[in-house]
Coordinates of C-alpha atoms in Angstrom, one line a residue:
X1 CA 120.6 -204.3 93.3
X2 CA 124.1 -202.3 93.1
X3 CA 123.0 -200.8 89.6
X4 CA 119.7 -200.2 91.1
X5 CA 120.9 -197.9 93.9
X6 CA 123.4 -196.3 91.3
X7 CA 120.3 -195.5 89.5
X8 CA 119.0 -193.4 91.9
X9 CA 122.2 -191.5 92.7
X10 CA 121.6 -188.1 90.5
X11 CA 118.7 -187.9 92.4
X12 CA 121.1 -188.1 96.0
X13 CA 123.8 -186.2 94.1
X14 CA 121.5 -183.4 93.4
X15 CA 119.8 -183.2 96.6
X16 CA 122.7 -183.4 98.9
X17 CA 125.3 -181.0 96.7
X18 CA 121.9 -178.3 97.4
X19 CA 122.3 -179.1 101.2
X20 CA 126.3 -178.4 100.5
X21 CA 126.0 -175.3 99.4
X22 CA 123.6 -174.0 101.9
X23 CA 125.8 -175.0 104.2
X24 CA 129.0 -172.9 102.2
X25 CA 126.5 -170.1 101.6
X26 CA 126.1 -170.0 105.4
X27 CA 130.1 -169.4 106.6
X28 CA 131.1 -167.8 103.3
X29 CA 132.6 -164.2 103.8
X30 CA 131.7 -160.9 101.9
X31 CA 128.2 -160.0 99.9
X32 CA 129.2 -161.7 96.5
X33 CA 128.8 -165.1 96.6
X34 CA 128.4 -165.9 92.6
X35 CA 130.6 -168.6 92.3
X36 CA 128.5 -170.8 94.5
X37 CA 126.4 -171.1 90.9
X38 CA 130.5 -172.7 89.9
X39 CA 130.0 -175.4 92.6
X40 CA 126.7 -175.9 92.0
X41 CA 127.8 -176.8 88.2
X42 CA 130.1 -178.9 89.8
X43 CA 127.5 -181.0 91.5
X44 CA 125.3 -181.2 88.4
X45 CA 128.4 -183.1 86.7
X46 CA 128.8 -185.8 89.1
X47 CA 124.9 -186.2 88.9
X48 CA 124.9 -186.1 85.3
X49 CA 128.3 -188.8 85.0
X50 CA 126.5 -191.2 87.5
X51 CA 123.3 -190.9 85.7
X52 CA 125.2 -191.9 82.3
X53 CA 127.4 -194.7 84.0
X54 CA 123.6 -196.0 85.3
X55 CA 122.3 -196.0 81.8
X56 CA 125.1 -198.0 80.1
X57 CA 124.6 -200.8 82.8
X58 CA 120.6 -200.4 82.6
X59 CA 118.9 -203.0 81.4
X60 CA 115.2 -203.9 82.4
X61 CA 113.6 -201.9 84.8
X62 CA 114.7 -201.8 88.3
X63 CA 112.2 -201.0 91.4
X64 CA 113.8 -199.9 94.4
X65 CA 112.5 -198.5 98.3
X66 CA 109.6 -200.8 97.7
X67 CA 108.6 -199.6 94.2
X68 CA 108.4 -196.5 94.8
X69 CA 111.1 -195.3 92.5
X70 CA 111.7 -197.1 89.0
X71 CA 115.0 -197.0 87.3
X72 CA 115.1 -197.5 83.6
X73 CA 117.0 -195.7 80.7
X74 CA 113.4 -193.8 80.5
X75 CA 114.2 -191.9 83.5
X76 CA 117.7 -191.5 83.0
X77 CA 117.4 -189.9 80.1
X78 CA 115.0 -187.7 81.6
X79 CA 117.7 -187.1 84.7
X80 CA 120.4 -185.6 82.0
X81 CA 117.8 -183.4 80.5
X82 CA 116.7 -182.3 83.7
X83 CA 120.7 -181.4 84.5
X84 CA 121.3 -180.0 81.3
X85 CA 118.7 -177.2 82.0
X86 CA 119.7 -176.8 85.3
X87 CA 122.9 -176.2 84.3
X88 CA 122.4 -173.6 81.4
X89 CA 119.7 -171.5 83.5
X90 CA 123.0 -171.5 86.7
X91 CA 125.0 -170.2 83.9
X92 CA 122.8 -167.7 82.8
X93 CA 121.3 -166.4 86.7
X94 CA 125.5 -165.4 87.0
X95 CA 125.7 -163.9 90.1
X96 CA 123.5 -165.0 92.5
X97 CA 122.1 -164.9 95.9
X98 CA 123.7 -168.3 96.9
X99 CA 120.2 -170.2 97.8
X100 CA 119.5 -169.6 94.2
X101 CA 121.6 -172.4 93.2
X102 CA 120.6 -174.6 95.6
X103 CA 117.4 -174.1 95.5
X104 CA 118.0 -175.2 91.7
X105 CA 119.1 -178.4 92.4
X106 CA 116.5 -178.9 95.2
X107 CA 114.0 -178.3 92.1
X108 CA 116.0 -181.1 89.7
X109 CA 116.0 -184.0 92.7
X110 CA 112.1 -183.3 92.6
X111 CA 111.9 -183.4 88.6
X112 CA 113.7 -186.6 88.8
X113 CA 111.6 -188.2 91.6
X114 CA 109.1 -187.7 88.8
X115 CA 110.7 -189.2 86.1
X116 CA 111.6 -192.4 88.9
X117 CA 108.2 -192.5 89.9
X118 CA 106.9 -196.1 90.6
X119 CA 104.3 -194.5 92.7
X120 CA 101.6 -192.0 93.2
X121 CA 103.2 -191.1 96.8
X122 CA 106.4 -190.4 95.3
X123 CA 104.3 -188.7 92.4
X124 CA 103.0 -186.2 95.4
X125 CA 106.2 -186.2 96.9
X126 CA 108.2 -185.0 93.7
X127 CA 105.8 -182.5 92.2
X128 CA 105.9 -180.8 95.8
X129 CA 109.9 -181.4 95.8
X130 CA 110.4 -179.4 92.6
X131 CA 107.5 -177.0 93.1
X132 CA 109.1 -175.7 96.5
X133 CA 112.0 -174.2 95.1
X134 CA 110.1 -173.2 91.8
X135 CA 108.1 -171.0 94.0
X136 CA 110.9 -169.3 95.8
X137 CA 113.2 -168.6 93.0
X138 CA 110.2 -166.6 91.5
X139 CA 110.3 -164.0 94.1
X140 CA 113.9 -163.2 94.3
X141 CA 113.9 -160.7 92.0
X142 CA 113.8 -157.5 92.0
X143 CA 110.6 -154.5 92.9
X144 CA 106.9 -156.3 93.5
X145 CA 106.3 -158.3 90.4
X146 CA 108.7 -161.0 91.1
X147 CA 106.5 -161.5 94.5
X148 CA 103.1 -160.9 92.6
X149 CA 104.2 -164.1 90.2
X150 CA 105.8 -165.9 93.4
X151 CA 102.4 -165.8 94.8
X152 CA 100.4 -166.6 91.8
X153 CA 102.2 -169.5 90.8
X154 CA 101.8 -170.9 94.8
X155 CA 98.2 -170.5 95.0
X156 CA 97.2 -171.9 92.0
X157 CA 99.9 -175.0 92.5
X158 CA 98.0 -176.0 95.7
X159 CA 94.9 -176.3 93.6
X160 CA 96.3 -178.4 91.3
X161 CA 98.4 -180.7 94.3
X162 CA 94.7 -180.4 95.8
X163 CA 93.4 -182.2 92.4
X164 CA 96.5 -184.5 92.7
X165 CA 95.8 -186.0 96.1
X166 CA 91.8 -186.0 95.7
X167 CA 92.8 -188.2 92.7
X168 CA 95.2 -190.3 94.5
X169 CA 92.5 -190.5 97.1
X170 CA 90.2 -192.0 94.9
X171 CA 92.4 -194.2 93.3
X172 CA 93.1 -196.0 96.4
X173 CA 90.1 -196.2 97.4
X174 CA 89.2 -198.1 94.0
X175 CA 92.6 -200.2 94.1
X176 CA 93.8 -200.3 97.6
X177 CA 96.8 -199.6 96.5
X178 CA 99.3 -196.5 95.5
X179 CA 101.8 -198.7 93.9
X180 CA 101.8 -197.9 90.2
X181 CA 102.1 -201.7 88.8
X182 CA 100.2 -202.8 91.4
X183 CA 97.0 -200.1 90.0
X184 CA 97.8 -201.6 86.5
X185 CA 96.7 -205.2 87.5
X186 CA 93.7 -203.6 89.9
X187 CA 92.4 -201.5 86.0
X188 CA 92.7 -204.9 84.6
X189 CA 89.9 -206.3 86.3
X190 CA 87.5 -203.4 85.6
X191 CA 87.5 -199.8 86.2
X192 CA 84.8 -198.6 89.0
X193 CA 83.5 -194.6 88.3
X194 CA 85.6 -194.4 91.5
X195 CA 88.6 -195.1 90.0
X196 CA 87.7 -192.9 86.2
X197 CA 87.1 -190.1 88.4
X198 CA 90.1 -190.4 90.2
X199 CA 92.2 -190.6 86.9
X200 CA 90.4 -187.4 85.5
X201 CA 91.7 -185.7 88.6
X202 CA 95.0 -186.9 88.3
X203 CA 94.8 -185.6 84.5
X204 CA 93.9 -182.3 85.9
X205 CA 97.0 -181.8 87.9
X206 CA 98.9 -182.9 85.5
X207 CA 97.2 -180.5 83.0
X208 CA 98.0 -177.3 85.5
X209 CA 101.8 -178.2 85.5
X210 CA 102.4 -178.6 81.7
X211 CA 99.9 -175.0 81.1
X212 CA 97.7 -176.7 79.0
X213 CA 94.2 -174.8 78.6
X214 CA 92.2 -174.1 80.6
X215 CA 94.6 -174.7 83.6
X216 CA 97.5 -172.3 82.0
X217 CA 95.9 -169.1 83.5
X218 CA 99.2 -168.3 85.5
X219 CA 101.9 -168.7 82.6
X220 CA 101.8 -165.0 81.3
X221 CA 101.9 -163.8 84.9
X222 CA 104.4 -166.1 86.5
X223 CA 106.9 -166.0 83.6
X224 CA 106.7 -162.4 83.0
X225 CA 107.5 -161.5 86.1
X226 CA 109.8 -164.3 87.6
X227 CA 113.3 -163.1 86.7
X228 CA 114.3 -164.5 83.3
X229 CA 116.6 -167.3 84.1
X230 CA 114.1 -168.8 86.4
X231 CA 111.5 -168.4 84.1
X232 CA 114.0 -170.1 80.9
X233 CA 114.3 -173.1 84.1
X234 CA 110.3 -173.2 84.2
X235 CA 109.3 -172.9 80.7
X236 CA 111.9 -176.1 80.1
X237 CA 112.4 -178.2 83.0
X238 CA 109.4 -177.9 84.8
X239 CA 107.4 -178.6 81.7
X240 CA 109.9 -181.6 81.0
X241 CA 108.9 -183.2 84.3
X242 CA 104.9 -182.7 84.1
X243 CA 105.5 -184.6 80.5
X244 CA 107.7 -187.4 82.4
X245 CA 105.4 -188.6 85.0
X246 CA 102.5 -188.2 82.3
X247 CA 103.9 -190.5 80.2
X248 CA 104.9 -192.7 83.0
X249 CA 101.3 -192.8 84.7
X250 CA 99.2 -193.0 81.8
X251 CA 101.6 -195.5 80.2
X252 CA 101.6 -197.6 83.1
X253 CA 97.9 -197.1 85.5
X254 CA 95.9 -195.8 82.1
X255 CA 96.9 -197.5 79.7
X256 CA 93.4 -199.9 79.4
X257 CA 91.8 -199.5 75.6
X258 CA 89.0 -199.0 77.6
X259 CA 90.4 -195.6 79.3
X260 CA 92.3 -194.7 76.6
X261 CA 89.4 -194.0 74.3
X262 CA 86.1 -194.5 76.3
X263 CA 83.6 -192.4 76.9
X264 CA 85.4 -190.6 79.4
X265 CA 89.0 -191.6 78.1
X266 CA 92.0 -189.5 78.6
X267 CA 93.0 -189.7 75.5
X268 CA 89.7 -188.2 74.5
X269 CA 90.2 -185.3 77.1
X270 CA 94.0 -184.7 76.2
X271 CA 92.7 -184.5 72.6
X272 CA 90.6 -181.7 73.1
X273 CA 92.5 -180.0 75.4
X274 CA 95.8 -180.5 72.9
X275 CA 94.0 -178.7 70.3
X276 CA 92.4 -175.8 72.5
X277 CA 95.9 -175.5 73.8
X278 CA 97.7 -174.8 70.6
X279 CA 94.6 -172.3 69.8
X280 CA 95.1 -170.1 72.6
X281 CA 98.0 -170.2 73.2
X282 CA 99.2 -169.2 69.3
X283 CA 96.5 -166.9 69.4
X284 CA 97.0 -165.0 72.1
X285 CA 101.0 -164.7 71.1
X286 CA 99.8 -162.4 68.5
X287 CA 99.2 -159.9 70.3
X288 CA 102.2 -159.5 72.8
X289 CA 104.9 -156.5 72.6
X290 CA 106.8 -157.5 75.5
X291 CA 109.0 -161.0 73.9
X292 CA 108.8 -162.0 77.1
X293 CA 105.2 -162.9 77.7
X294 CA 105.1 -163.9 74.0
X295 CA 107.5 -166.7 74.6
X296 CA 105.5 -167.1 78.1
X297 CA 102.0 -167.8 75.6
X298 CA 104.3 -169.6 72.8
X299 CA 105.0 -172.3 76.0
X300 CA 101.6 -172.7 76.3
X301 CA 101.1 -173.7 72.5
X302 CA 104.1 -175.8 72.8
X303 CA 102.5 -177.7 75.5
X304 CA 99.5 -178.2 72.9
X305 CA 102.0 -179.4 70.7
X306 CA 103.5 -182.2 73.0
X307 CA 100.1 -183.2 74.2
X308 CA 100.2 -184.7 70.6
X309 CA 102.4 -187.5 71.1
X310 CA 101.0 -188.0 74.9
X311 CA 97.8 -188.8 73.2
X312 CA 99.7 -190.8 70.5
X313 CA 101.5 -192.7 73.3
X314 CA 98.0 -193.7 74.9
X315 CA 96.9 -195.2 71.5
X316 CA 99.5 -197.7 71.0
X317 CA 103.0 -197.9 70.1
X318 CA 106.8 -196.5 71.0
X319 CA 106.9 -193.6 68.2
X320 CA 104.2 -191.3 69.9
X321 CA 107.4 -192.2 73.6
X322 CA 110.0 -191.3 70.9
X323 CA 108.4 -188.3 69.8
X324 CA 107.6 -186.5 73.2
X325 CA 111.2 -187.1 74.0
X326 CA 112.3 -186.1 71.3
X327 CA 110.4 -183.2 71.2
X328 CA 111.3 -181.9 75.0
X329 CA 114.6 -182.7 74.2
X330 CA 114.6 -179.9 71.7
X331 CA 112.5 -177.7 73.5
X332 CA 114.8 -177.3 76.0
X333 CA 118.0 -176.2 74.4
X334 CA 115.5 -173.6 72.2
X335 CA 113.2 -172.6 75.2
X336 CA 116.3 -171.7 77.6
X337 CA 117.9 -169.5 74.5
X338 CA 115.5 -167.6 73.7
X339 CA 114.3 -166.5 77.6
X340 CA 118.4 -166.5 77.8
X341 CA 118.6 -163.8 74.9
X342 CA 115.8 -161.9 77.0
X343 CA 118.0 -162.0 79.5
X344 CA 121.4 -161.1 78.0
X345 CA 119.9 -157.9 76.8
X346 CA 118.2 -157.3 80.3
X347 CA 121.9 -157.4 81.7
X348 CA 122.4 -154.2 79.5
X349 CA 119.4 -151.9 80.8
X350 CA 119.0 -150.3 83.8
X351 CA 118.2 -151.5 87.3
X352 CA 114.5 -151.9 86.9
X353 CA 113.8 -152.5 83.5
X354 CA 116.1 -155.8 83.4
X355 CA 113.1 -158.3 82.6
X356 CA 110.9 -155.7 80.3
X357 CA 112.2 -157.1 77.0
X358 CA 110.0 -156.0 74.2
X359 CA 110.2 -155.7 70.6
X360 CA 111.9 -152.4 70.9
X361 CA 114.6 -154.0 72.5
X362 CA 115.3 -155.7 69.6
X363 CA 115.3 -153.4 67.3
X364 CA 118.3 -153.3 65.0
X365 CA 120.0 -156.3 67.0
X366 CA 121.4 -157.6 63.9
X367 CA 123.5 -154.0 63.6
X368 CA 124.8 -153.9 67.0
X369 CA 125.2 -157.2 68.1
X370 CA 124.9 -159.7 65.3
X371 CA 126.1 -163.1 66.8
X372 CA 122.8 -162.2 69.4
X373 CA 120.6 -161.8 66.2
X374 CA 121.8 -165.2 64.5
X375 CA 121.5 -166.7 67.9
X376 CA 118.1 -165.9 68.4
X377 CA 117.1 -166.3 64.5
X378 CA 118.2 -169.8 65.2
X379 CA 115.9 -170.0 68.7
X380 CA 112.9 -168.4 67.3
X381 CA 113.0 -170.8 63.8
X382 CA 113.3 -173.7 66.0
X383 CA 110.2 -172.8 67.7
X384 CA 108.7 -172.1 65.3
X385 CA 109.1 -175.1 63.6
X386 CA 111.2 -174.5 60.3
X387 CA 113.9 -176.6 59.1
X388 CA 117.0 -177.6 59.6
X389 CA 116.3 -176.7 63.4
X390 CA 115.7 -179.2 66.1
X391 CA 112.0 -177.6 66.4
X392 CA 111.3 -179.0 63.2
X393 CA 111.9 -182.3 63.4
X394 CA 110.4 -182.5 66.7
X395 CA 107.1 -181.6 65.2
X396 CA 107.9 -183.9 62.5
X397 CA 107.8 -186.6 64.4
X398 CA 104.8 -185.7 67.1
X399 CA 102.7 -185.5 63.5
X400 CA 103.9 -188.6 61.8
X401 CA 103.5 -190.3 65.3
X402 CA 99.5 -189.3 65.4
X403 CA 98.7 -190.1 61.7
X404 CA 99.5 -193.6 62.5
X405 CA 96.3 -193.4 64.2
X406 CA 93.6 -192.3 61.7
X407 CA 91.5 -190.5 64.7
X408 CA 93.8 -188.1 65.3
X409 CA 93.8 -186.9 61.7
X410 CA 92.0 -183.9 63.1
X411 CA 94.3 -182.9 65.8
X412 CA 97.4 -183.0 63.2
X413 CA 95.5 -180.8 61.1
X414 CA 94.6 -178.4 64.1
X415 CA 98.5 -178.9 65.0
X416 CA 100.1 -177.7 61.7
X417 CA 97.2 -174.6 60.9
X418 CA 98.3 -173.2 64.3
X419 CA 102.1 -173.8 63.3
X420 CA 101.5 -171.2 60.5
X421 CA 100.2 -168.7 62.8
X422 CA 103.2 -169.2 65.1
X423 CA 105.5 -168.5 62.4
X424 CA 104.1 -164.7 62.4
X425 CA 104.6 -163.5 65.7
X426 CA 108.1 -165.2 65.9
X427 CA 109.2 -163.8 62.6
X428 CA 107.9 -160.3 63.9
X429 CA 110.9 -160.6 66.3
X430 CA 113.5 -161.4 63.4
X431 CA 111.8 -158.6 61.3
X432 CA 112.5 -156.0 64.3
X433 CA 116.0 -157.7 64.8
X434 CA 117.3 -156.8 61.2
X435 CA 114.7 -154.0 59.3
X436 CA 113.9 -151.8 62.1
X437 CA 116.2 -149.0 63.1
X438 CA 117.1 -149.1 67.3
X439 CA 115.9 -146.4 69.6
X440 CA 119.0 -144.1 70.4
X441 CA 119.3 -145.5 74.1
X442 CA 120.1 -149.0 72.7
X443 CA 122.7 -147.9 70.0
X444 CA 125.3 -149.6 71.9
X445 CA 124.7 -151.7 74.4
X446 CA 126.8 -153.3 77.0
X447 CA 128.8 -156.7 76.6
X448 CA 126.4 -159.7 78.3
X449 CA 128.2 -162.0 80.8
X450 CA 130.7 -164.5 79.4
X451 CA 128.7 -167.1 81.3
X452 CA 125.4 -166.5 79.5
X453 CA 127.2 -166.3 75.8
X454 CA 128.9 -169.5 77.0
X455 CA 125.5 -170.8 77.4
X456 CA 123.4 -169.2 74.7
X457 CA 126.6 -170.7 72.2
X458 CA 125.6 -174.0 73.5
X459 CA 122.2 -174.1 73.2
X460 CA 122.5 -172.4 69.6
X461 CA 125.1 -175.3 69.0
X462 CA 122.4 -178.0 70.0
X463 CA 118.9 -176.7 68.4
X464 CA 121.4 -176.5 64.8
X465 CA 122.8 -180.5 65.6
X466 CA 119.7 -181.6 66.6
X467 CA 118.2 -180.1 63.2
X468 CA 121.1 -181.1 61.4
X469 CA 121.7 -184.8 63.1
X470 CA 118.3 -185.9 64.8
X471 CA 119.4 -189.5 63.8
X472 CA 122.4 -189.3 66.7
X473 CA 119.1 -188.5 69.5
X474 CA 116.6 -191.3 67.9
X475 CA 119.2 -193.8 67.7
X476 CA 119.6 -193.0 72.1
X477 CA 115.8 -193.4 72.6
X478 CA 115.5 -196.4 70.3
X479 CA 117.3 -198.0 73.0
X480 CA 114.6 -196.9 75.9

């Protein structure tokens, strides 16, 4: 029961070290208050060492509270990821109101009440958690778009908690029961329509938080106008989470061959939607000048990507687990870099124009600033899927997961045709980068914060070990 508890502690840590620091930002002294984002760090670490000491004792699962939080090496893992982003986008906001950073760590307990989640309550109760803050953060930049995206993204995300607890709703009504085990056993006697349309619902929500299509209408919006570092949290952490508590629900309450691959299976569904995902989203990355709403449209193909292995998962086996992991894993480090590179040159413009990056901006980066230009080489290969980046290995093994199953032949195809059209609008970057000459008012920009090189070095560092050493990650998750 002890190494239950210290399970759940990141998710404690996190929460009450937020509540610490609103209570510092409330008698601190003088208008800059940046190195709340220091303590904040500080807070992340103890999280992040207790959620390592939990995993070295873990063994089989733990419930705890009644079931309604799980703790397994599954959803520790998922806790350091979660703390690693968090950590890297603090780093990269600098100096900030100080809610920012505690409205930060607010958003990581909700992301790991995800992860945790034994039940569909604490489901509700987490995407809410993390959504809160998420919302917030958006507006607190600066002029009206920050608010416009603010807005957006709160709108549409009470649809989709709307779709959430009508599903949850109906699933209780079919089992009795919110308990995710306990909905297992009640699937195992036979599904109702009830219940099937309750876990279409469910698959909805969790389709709006992941941006799959057609429920990723407020990704070029939202992460265009949030300010950058938010928008680097969002595009990795937030996606991390929806793909936690998908595979966690479908793995555990889905998992029936019946509802897998029925006539109204999610597998099925998150099949087709995979493969319209990767389609728009790649698509409609071709045609963006500003590099921050093409990265905002290349998240919505990545999400197509990683819907992959969810559908892998649901077929049968660990590899399809191992692969979504994996894959987040290495979307994180490259995900957070490149919206980081965004904003490192946004710190050199004028008030104003400090989330506008477009492919002017990068114009002759490799002249003026070429550690930035290897950096983001490295981020945009990664995405992009070319070796010996982590990107590429991550699709590697989402593919070689799926054509174990000879059904999904069709979706790998779809998978690797849209990779190819990726690779053009992310090499348009690296052209612009080292072959085209800079406009005059960018011929020397200003030095970036020595916290955001500090983080952009690290994440560069990763998405080249993961490429170079994926065997050091697989080995961890062959242990989940």
């Amino acid at each position: 029961m002890t190494h239950g508890l210290v399970g759940a502690l990141p998710i404690v840590l996190t929460a009450g070290w937020g509540i610490v620091i609103l209570l510092l930002d409330a008698v601190a002294r003088g208008p800059r208050r940046g190195w709340m984002a220091y303590v904040a760090l500080l807070g992340l670490a103890a999280a992040a060492a207790a959620a390592a000491f939990a995993w070295a004792g873990a063994g089989s699962p733990r419930a705890l509270f009644g079931g309604m939080l799980t703790v397994d090496r599954f959803a520790l893992l998922f806790d350091l990821i979660f703390i690693v982003a968090a950590a890297l986008c603090l780093l990269l906001q600098g100096e900030a109101p100080g809610e920012a950073p505690a409205l930060v760590l607010f958003a990581v307990s909700g992301m790991m009440m995800l992860a945790h989640a034994g039940d569909l309550v604490m489901v509700f109760l987490g995407i809410e958690t993390m959504s809160l803050p998420i919302y917030v953060l958006c507006a607190m930049g600066r002029g009206p778009r920050p608010a416009e995206a603010a807005l957006k993204y709160f709108l549409l995300g009470a649809f989709a908690s709307a779709f959430l607890l009508y599903g949850i709703a109906l699933l209780y009504g079919a089992t009795g029961t919110t308990n995710l085990s306990a909905i297992a056993e009640a699937a195992a006697r036979g599904a109702s329509p009830i219940y099937v349309a309750g876990m279409l619902l469910v698959t909805i929500a969790f389709a709006f938080k992941v941006a799959a299509v057609p429920f990723h209408m407020w990704v070029p919006d939202v992460y265009e106008g949030a300010p950058t570092p938010v928008t680097a949290f969002m595009a990795a952490a937030v996606k991390a989470a929806g793909f936690a508590v998908a595979l966690r629900v479908f793995g555990a309450i889905f998992a029936r061959p019946e509802l897998v691959f029925g006539r109204s299976g999610w597998a099925s569904v998150l099949a087709v939607l995979s493969a319209l995902t990767m389609i728009v989203g790649n698509v409609a990355a071709l045609r963006q000048e500003s590099v921050k709403r093409m990265l905002a449209w290349s998240s919505v193909a990545h999400a197509g990507y990683v819907l992959i292995g969810v559908v892998a998962s649901g077929v049968g086996g660990d590899a399809g687990r191992t692969a979504v992991i994996f894959y987040l894993a290495a979307y994180t480090f490259t995900t957070i870099g490149a919206f980081g590179m965004c904003a490192a040159l946004g710190a050199t413009r004028p008030v104003g124009r400090a989330d506008a990056a477009t492919m002017g901006d990068f114009a002759g980066l490799g002249a003026r600033r070429p550690i930035f230009a290897l950096a983001m080489t490295i981020f945009l290969l990664s995405l992009g899927g070319i070796p010996p980046t982590a990107g590429f290995f991550g699709k590697l093994l989402l593919f070689q997961a799926a054509l174990e199953h000879r059904q999904l032949a069709w979706l790998v195809l779809a998978g690797v045709l849209t990779s190819v059209v990726a690779i053009a609008y992310y090499l348009r970057v690296v052209v612009a980068m080292y072959l085209r000459e800079p406009a005059e008012a960018a011929a020397a920009p200003a030095a970036a914060p020595g916290a955001a090189v500090f983080a952009l070095s690290i994440a560069a560092a990763a998405v080249l070990h993961m490429g170079l050493f994926p065997g050091v990650l697989l080995t961890i998750l062959a242990r989940l």
